PDB file of C-alpha atoms in Angstrom:
ATOM      1  CA  MET N  14    -252.924 102.760 -68.352  1.00 54.00           C
ATOM      2  CA  LYS N  15    -251.245 106.153 -68.593  1.00 52.00           C
ATOM      3  CA  LYS N  16    -247.866 104.554 -67.834  1.00 53.00           C
ATOM      4  CA  PHE N  17    -248.489 101.939 -70.531  1.00 48.00           C
ATOM      5  CA  LYS N  18    -249.297 104.644 -73.113  1.00 50.00           C
ATOM      6  CA  THR N  19    -246.131 106.530 -72.180  1.00 51.00           C
ATOM      7  CA  ILE N  20    -243.980 103.412 -72.655  1.00 50.00           C
ATOM      8  CA  LEU N  21    -245.684 102.675 -75.985  1.00 44.00           C
ATOM      9  CA  LEU N  22    -245.036 106.223 -77.174  1.00 47.00           C
ATOM     10  CA  ILE N  23    -241.345 105.950 -76.265  1.00 46.00           C
ATOM     11  CA  ILE N  24    -241.060 102.664 -78.188  1.00 47.00           C
ATOM     12  CA  LEU N  25    -242.694 104.215 -81.265  1.00 49.00           C
ATOM     13  CA  VAL N  26    -240.405 107.255 -81.163  1.00 47.00           C
ATOM     14  CA  LEU N  27    -237.316 105.084 -80.804  1.00 49.00           C
ATOM     15  CA  GLY N  28    -238.484 102.909 -83.679  1.00 51.00           C
ATOM     16  CA  MET N  29    -239.017 105.914 -85.942  1.00 49.00           C
ATOM     17  CA  THR N  30    -235.626 107.363 -85.018  1.00 45.00           C
ATOM     18  CA  THR N  31    -233.889 104.090 -85.774  1.00 44.00           C
ATOM     19  CA  ALA N  32    -235.676 103.727 -89.110  1.00 45.00           C
ATOM     20  CA  CYS N  33    -234.834 107.280 -90.181  1.00 48.00           C
ATOM     21  CA  GLY N  34    -231.175 106.833 -89.317  1.00 48.00           C
ATOM     22  CA  LYS N  35    -230.792 103.441 -90.987  1.00 58.00           C
ATOM     23  CA  LYS N  36    -228.010 103.291 -93.542  1.00 69.00           C
ATOM     24  CA  GLY N  37    -228.487 101.917 -97.024  1.00 75.00           C
ATOM     25  CA  GLU N  38    -226.738  98.919 -98.529  1.00 87.00           C
ATOM     26  CA  PRO N  39    -222.967  99.107 -99.167  1.00 92.00           C
ATOM     27  CA  ILE N  40    -221.829  99.434-102.755  1.00 94.00           C
ATOM     28  CA  ILE N  41    -220.882  96.222-104.586  1.00 94.00           C
ATOM     29  CA  LEU N  42    -217.620  96.547-106.512  1.00 96.00           C
ATOM     30  CA  PRO N  43    -215.406  94.070-108.371  1.00 95.00           C
ATOM     31  CA  ASP N  44    -211.929  93.323-107.079  1.00 94.00           C
ATOM     32  CA  THR N  45    -209.449  95.917-108.251  1.00 93.00           C
ATOM     33  CA  ALA N  46    -207.167  93.200-109.635  1.00 92.00           C
ATOM     34  CA  ASP N  47    -209.985  91.934-111.898  1.00 92.00           C
ATOM     35  CA  ILE N  48    -210.642  95.288-113.575  1.00 92.00           C
ATOM     36  CA  THR N  49    -209.289  95.501-117.130  1.00 86.00           C
ATOM     37  CA  SER N  50    -210.480  99.038-117.885  1.00 85.00           C
ATOM     38  CA  ILE N  51    -212.590 101.903-116.575  1.00 87.00           C
ATOM     39  CA  GLU N  52    -214.933 103.698-118.965  1.00 85.00           C
ATOM     40  CA  ILE N  53    -216.470 107.048-118.097  1.00 86.00           C
ATOM     41  CA  GLN N  54    -219.236 108.518-120.276  1.00 84.00           C
ATOM     42  CA  SER N  55    -220.638 112.022-120.187  1.00 81.00           C
ATOM     43  CA  GLY N  56    -223.292 112.682-122.818  1.00 76.00           C
ATOM     44  CA  ASP N  57    -221.958 111.447-126.151  1.00 68.00           C
ATOM     45  CA  ILE N  58    -218.333 111.510-124.958  1.00 71.00           C
ATOM     46  CA  SER N  59    -216.902 108.184-123.836  1.00 71.00           C
ATOM     47  CA  MET N  60    -213.369 107.785-122.486  1.00 75.00           C
ATOM     48  CA  ILE N  61    -211.636 104.573-121.459  1.00 75.00           C
ATOM     49  CA  SER N  62    -208.553 104.024-119.340  1.00 76.00           C
ATOM     50  CA  ILE N  63    -206.632 100.761-119.291  1.00 74.00           C
ATOM     51  CA  ASP N  64    -203.901 102.289-117.133  1.00 76.00           C
ATOM     52  CA  GLN N  65    -203.499 100.049-114.080  1.00 81.00           C
ATOM     53  CA  ALA N  66    -202.114 102.952-112.062  1.00 83.00           C
ATOM     54  CA  PHE N  67    -205.350 104.888-112.656  1.00 85.00           C
ATOM     55  CA  VAL N  68    -207.425 101.833-111.676  1.00 89.00           C
ATOM     56  CA  ASP N  69    -205.401 101.421-108.464  1.00 91.00           C
ATOM     57  CA  GLU N  70    -205.988 105.082-107.564  1.00 91.00           C
ATOM     58  CA  PHE N  71    -209.647 105.245-108.588  1.00 93.00           C
ATOM     59  CA  MET N  72    -211.028 102.143-106.884  1.00 94.00           C
ATOM     60  CA  PRO N  73    -210.142 103.072-103.263  1.00 94.00           C
ATOM     61  CA  LEU N  74    -212.062 106.318-103.792  1.00 94.00           C
ATOM     62  CA  LEU N  75    -215.183 104.316-104.675  1.00 95.00           C
ATOM     63  CA  GLN N  76    -214.659 102.066-101.670  1.00 94.00           C
ATOM     64  CA  ASN N  77    -214.392 105.065 -99.342  1.00 93.00           C
ATOM     65  CA  MET N  78    -217.780 106.678 -99.998  1.00 95.00           C
ATOM     66  CA  GLU N  79    -220.366 107.524 -97.336  1.00 94.00           C
ATOM     67  CA  ILE N  80    -223.417 105.262 -97.355  1.00 94.00           C
ATOM     68  CA  THR N  81    -226.655 107.257 -97.244  1.00 94.00           C
ATOM     69  CA  ASN N  82    -230.137 106.073 -96.276  1.00 90.00           C
ATOM     70  CA  LYS N  83    -231.349 106.728 -99.824  1.00 88.00           C
ATOM     71  CA  ARG N  84    -232.444 103.756-101.943  1.00 87.00           C
ATOM     72  CA  SER N  85    -231.913 103.146-105.644  1.00 91.00           C
ATOM     73  CA  THR N  86    -234.997 101.796-107.386  1.00 90.00           C
ATOM     74  CA  ARG N  87    -234.168 102.527-111.036  1.00 90.00           C
ATOM     75  CA  ASP N  88    -231.841 101.505-113.847  1.00 93.00           C
ATOM     76  CA  ALA N  89    -230.439 105.051-113.900  1.00 92.00           C
ATOM     77  CA  PRO N  90    -230.674 108.115-111.630  1.00 93.00           C
ATOM     78  CA  ALA N  91    -233.800 110.269-111.807  1.00 89.00           C
ATOM     79  CA  VAL N  92    -231.848 113.350-112.909  1.00 92.00           C
ATOM     80  CA  ASP N  93    -231.306 115.030-116.271  1.00 88.00           C
ATOM     81  CA  ASP N  94    -227.508 114.894-116.295  1.00 90.00           C
ATOM     82  CA  TYR N  95    -225.236 112.193-114.984  1.00 93.00           C
ATOM     83  CA  ILE N  96    -221.885 110.554-115.688  1.00 92.00           C
ATOM     84  CA  LEU N  97    -221.882 106.817-116.296  1.00 92.00           C
ATOM     85  CA  ILE N  98    -218.950 104.779-114.976  1.00 94.00           C
ATOM     86  CA  ASN N  99    -218.309 101.241-116.221  1.00 92.00           C
ATOM     87  CA  LEU N 100    -215.884  99.038-114.309  1.00 93.00           C
ATOM     88  CA  ASN N 101    -214.973  96.453-116.942  1.00 90.00           C
ATOM     89  CA  CYS N 102    -213.724  92.969-116.095  1.00 90.00           C
ATOM     90  CA  ASP N 103    -213.135  90.060-118.451  1.00 86.00           C
ATOM     91  CA  ASP N 104    -216.481  88.444-117.652  1.00 85.00           C
ATOM     92  CA  GLN N 105    -218.690  91.296-116.418  1.00 90.00           C
ATOM     93  CA  THR N 106    -219.211  95.048-116.216  1.00 92.00           C
ATOM     94  CA  THR N 107    -220.280  96.909-113.082  1.00 95.00           C
ATOM     95  CA  THR N 108    -222.127 100.160-113.834  1.00 95.00           C
ATOM     96  CA  ILE N 109    -222.504 103.073-111.436  1.00 96.00           C
ATOM     97  CA  PHE N 110    -223.547 106.707-111.920  1.00 96.00           C
ATOM     98  CA  TYR N 111    -222.160 110.028-110.693  1.00 95.00           C
ATOM     99  CA  TYR N 112    -224.387 113.116-110.567  1.00 94.00           C
ATOM    100  CA  GLU N 113    -225.143 116.268-108.623  1.00 92.00           C
ATOM    101  CA  LYS N 114    -228.523 117.125-107.111  1.00 90.00           C
ATOM    102  CA  ASN N 115    -229.186 120.361-105.221  1.00 88.00           C
ATOM    103  CA  ASN N 116    -225.426 121.069-105.401  1.00 87.00           C
ATOM    104  CA  VAL N 117    -224.631 117.789-103.620  1.00 92.00           C
ATOM    105  CA  ALA N 118    -222.596 115.069-105.355  1.00 93.00           C
ATOM    106  CA  TYR N 119    -223.841 111.473-105.331  1.00 95.00           C
ATOM    107  CA  VAL N 120    -222.832 108.099-106.696  1.00 96.00           C
ATOM    108  CA  GLU N 121    -225.646 105.647-107.374  1.00 96.00           C
ATOM    109  CA  GLN N 122    -225.531 101.915-107.991  1.00 96.00           C
ATOM    110  CA  PRO N 123    -228.815 100.758-109.581  1.00 95.00           C
ATOM    111  CA  TYR N 124    -231.041  98.841-107.151  1.00 94.00           C
ATOM    112  CA  GLN N 125    -228.294  98.866-104.526  1.00 94.00           C
ATOM    113  CA  GLY N 126    -227.792 102.269-102.950  1.00 94.00           C
ATOM    114  CA  ILE N 127    -226.862 105.958-103.174  1.00 95.00           C
ATOM    115  CA  TYR N 128    -223.580 107.247-101.768  1.00 96.00           C
ATOM    116  CA  LYS N 129    -221.752 110.501-101.095  1.00 95.00           C
ATOM    117  CA  PRO N 130    -218.332 110.526-102.785  1.00 95.00           C
ATOM    118  CA  THR N 131    -215.236 112.128-101.365  1.00 93.00           C
ATOM    119  CA  PRO N 132    -213.940 115.356-102.948  1.00 92.00           C
ATOM    120  CA  GLU N 133    -211.012 113.297-104.231  1.00 93.00           C
ATOM    121  CA  LEU N 134    -213.347 111.114-106.306  1.00 92.00           C
ATOM    122  CA  VAL N 135    -215.069 114.173-107.798  1.00 89.00           C
ATOM    123  CA  GLU N 136    -211.654 115.604-108.666  1.00 88.00           C
ATOM    124  CA  SER N 137    -210.524 112.318-110.218  1.00 87.00           C
ATOM    125  CA  ILE N 138    -213.582 112.165-112.477  1.00 84.00           C
ATOM    126  CA  THR N 139    -213.049 115.785-113.528  1.00 79.00           C
ATOM    127  CA  GLU N 140    -209.382 115.224-114.303  1.00 78.00           C
ATOM    128  CA  PHE N 141    -210.235 112.114-116.309  1.00 76.00           C
ATOM    129  CA  PHE N 142    -211.803 114.350-118.974  1.00 65.00           C
ATOM    130  CA  GLY N 143    -208.903 116.798-118.905  1.00 57.00           C
ATOM    131  CA  SER N 144    -207.232 118.562-116.013  1.00 44.00           C
ATOM    132  CA  ALA N 145    -208.241 122.035-114.854  1.00 38.00           C
ATOM    133  CA  ASP N 146    -205.215 123.627-116.545  1.00 43.00           C
ATOM    134  CA  GLY N 147    -206.343 122.292-119.907  1.00 44.00           C
ATOM    135  CA  THR N 148    -203.806 119.502-120.213  1.00 46.00           C
ATOM    136  CA  ALA N 149    -205.301 116.830-122.431  1.00 53.00           C
ATOM    137  CA  ALA N 150    -205.138 113.153-121.633  1.00 59.00           C
ATOM    138  CA  LEU N 151    -203.189 110.825-123.964  1.00 72.00           C
ATOM    139  CA  PHE N 152    -204.440 107.363-124.903  1.00 81.00           C
ATOM    140  CA  ILE N 153    -202.666 104.873-127.158  1.00 85.00           C
ATOM    141  CA  PHE N 154    -203.959 101.721-128.842  1.00 89.00           C
ATOM    142  CA  GLN N 155    -203.150  99.541-131.823  1.00 93.00           C
ATOM    143  CA  ALA N 156    -205.560  98.667-134.603  1.00 95.00           C
ATOM    144  CA  THR N 157    -205.710  96.702-137.840  1.00 96.00           C
ATOM    145  CA  VAL N 158    -206.484  98.639-141.007  1.00 96.00           C
ATOM    146  CA  LEU N 159    -209.684  97.488-142.728  1.00 96.00           C
ATOM    147  CA  GLU N 160    -209.825 100.143-145.463  1.00 94.00           C
ATOM    148  CA  ALA N 161    -207.604 103.076-146.378  1.00 93.00           C
ATOM    149  CA  THR N 162    -207.582 105.924-148.881  1.00 92.00           C
ATOM    150  CA  ASP N 163    -205.594 109.150-149.125  1.00 89.00           C
ATOM    151  CA  THR N 164    -208.160 110.864-146.871  1.00 91.00           C
ATOM    152  CA  TYR N 165    -209.828 108.124-144.848  1.00 92.00           C
ATOM    153  CA  ILE N 166    -208.813 105.147-142.664  1.00 96.00           C
ATOM    154  CA  LEU N 167    -211.103 102.493-141.194  1.00 96.00           C
ATOM    155  CA  VAL N 168    -209.557 100.358-138.447  1.00 96.00           C
ATOM    156  CA  GLU N 169    -210.476  97.601-136.011  1.00 96.00           C
ATOM    157  CA  PRO N 170    -208.858  97.820-132.533  1.00 94.00           C
ATOM    158  CA  VAL N 171    -206.712  94.780-131.780  1.00 93.00           C
ATOM    159  CA  ALA N 172    -208.007  92.050-129.469  1.00 90.00           C
ATOM    160  CA  GLY N 173    -207.649  92.915-125.800  1.00 83.00           C
ATOM    161  CA  SER N 174    -207.722  96.683-126.334  1.00 84.00           C
ATOM    162  CA  ALA N 175    -210.167  98.758-124.318  1.00 81.00           C
ATOM    163  CA  GLU N 176    -211.223 100.579-127.487  1.00 88.00           C
ATOM    164  CA  LEU N 177    -212.561  97.303-128.918  1.00 89.00           C
ATOM    165  CA  THR N 178    -215.142  97.220-126.111  1.00 86.00           C
ATOM    166  CA  SER N 179    -216.523 100.511-127.467  1.00 85.00           C
ATOM    167  CA  SER N 180    -216.607  99.610-131.164  1.00 90.00           C
ATOM    168  CA  ASP N 181    -215.166  97.058-133.568  1.00 94.00           C
ATOM    169  CA  GLN N 182    -214.741  99.750-136.240  1.00 96.00           C
ATOM    170  CA  ILE N 183    -213.269 103.240-135.913  1.00 96.00           C
ATOM    171  CA  SER N 184    -212.973 105.764-138.724  1.00 95.00           C
ATOM    172  CA  LEU N 185    -210.101 108.237-138.898  1.00 94.00           C
ATOM    173  CA  SER N 186    -209.121 111.124-141.123  1.00 92.00           C
ATOM    174  CA  ASN N 187    -205.923 110.440-143.059  1.00 90.00           C
ATOM    175  CA  GLU N 188    -204.795 114.069-143.084  1.00 86.00           C
ATOM    176  CA  GLU N 189    -201.137 113.166-143.600  1.00 86.00           C
ATOM    177  CA  GLY N 190    -201.912 110.858-146.510  1.00 87.00           C
ATOM    178  CA  ILE N 191    -200.218 107.828-144.929  1.00 90.00           C
ATOM    179  CA  ALA N 192    -199.831 104.972-147.433  1.00 91.00           C
ATOM    180  CA  LEU N 193    -201.799 102.097-145.895  1.00 92.00           C
ATOM    181  CA  GLN N 194    -203.578  98.967-147.014  1.00 93.00           C
ATOM    182  CA  ALA N 195    -205.880  96.409-145.427  1.00 94.00           C
ATOM    183  CA  GLY N 196    -204.040  94.272-142.890  1.00 95.00           C
ATOM    184  CA  ASP N 197    -201.557  96.913-141.794  1.00 94.00           C
ATOM    185  CA  VAL N 198    -201.289  97.511-138.037  1.00 94.00           C
ATOM    186  CA  VAL N 199    -201.125 101.100-136.791  1.00 93.00           C
ATOM    187  CA  GLU N 200    -200.650 102.710-133.390  1.00 92.00           C
ATOM    188  CA  ILE N 201    -202.989 105.605-132.661  1.00 92.00           C
ATOM    189  CA  GLU N 202    -202.526 108.336-130.049  1.00 89.00           C
ATOM    190  CA  TYR N 203    -205.668 110.311-129.145  1.00 88.00           C
ATOM    191  CA  ASP N 204    -207.341 112.246-126.340  1.00 80.00           C
ATOM    192  CA  GLY N 205    -209.408 109.330-125.038  1.00 78.00           C
ATOM    193  CA  SER N 206    -212.814 110.478-126.289  1.00 78.00           C
ATOM    194  CA  ILE N 207    -214.821 108.062-128.471  1.00 85.00           C
ATOM    195  CA  MET N 208    -217.959 109.254-130.250  1.00 84.00           C
ATOM    196  CA  GLU N 209    -220.899 106.860-130.138  1.00 79.00           C
ATOM    197  CA  THR N 210    -221.390 106.596-133.892  1.00 87.00           C
ATOM    198  CA  TYR N 211    -220.870 103.602-136.148  1.00 91.00           C
ATOM    199  CA  PRO N 212    -218.185 103.355-137.192  1.00 92.00           C
ATOM    200  CA  ALA N 213    -217.002 105.103-134.035  1.00 92.00           C
ATOM    201  CA  GLN N 214    -214.959 108.296-134.264  1.00 91.00           C
ATOM    202  CA  LEU N 215    -212.213 109.561-131.993  1.00 90.00           C
ATOM    203  CA  GLY N 216    -212.039 113.021-130.473  1.00 84.00           C
ATOM    204  CA  LYS N 217    -208.642 114.577-131.144  1.00 85.00           C
ATOM    205  CA  VAL N 218    -206.099 112.297-132.831  1.00 90.00           C
ATOM    206  CA  TYR N 219    -202.491 113.259-132.117  1.00 88.00           C
ATOM    207  CA  SER N 220    -200.670 110.743-134.302  1.00 90.00           C
ATOM    208  CA  ILE N 221    -201.015 107.603-136.414  1.00 92.00           C
ATOM    209  CA  ARG N 222    -197.899 105.453-136.657  1.00 90.00           C
ATOM    210  CA  VAL N 223    -197.387 102.346-138.789  1.00 92.00           C
ATOM    211  CA  VAL N 224    -196.381  99.322-136.690  1.00 90.00           C
ATOM    212  CA  THR N 225    -196.407  96.566-139.321  1.00 90.00           C
ATOM    213  CA  GLN N 226    -197.375  96.474-142.980  1.00 87.00           C
ATOM    214  CA  GLU N 227    -198.708  93.717-145.169  1.00 78.00           C
TER     215      GLU N 227
END
């Protein structure tokens, strides 16, 4: 009987050890070739990249994360501050979250798993909002003018632009008094930040250039 109890105890200990060391589920990501843009949101700041080179560099970092034994059971992480990452494809969007808890960085995919990112991924996310030396990012898109005055421009991003996925109307200040009318197409250079208002507003606009005029 004593031998039987000893064997049973060993089995229970081994079972508990195995359960505690069990890894969570691997992250589910779209194919890199299918991604049309990557959107990263922090608070009310939303930035989108349609640069294929950035996509090709960013995705392997997500694929190279450490799987933890932590489970995701919510739509969003149970923390006060997090960064939302949308991987946009033509027919679907995959959403994951980046956050820090107890000075440890994590990436969470709702109802799938929680992962430890590499330092390179943390650095990439940081640089996406502006590099450490203060160099601002530059984003360019074209839009059709809906309304225009000497001080105000309302535009709609052209079809296929990443900015259109954020809002179908964006308001701009016409500080240079550019002569525009409805139907004109302009090219806008800005810092990549889009405010979640309606109409949406851009962060810092570097230039507005007329492409075609009615």
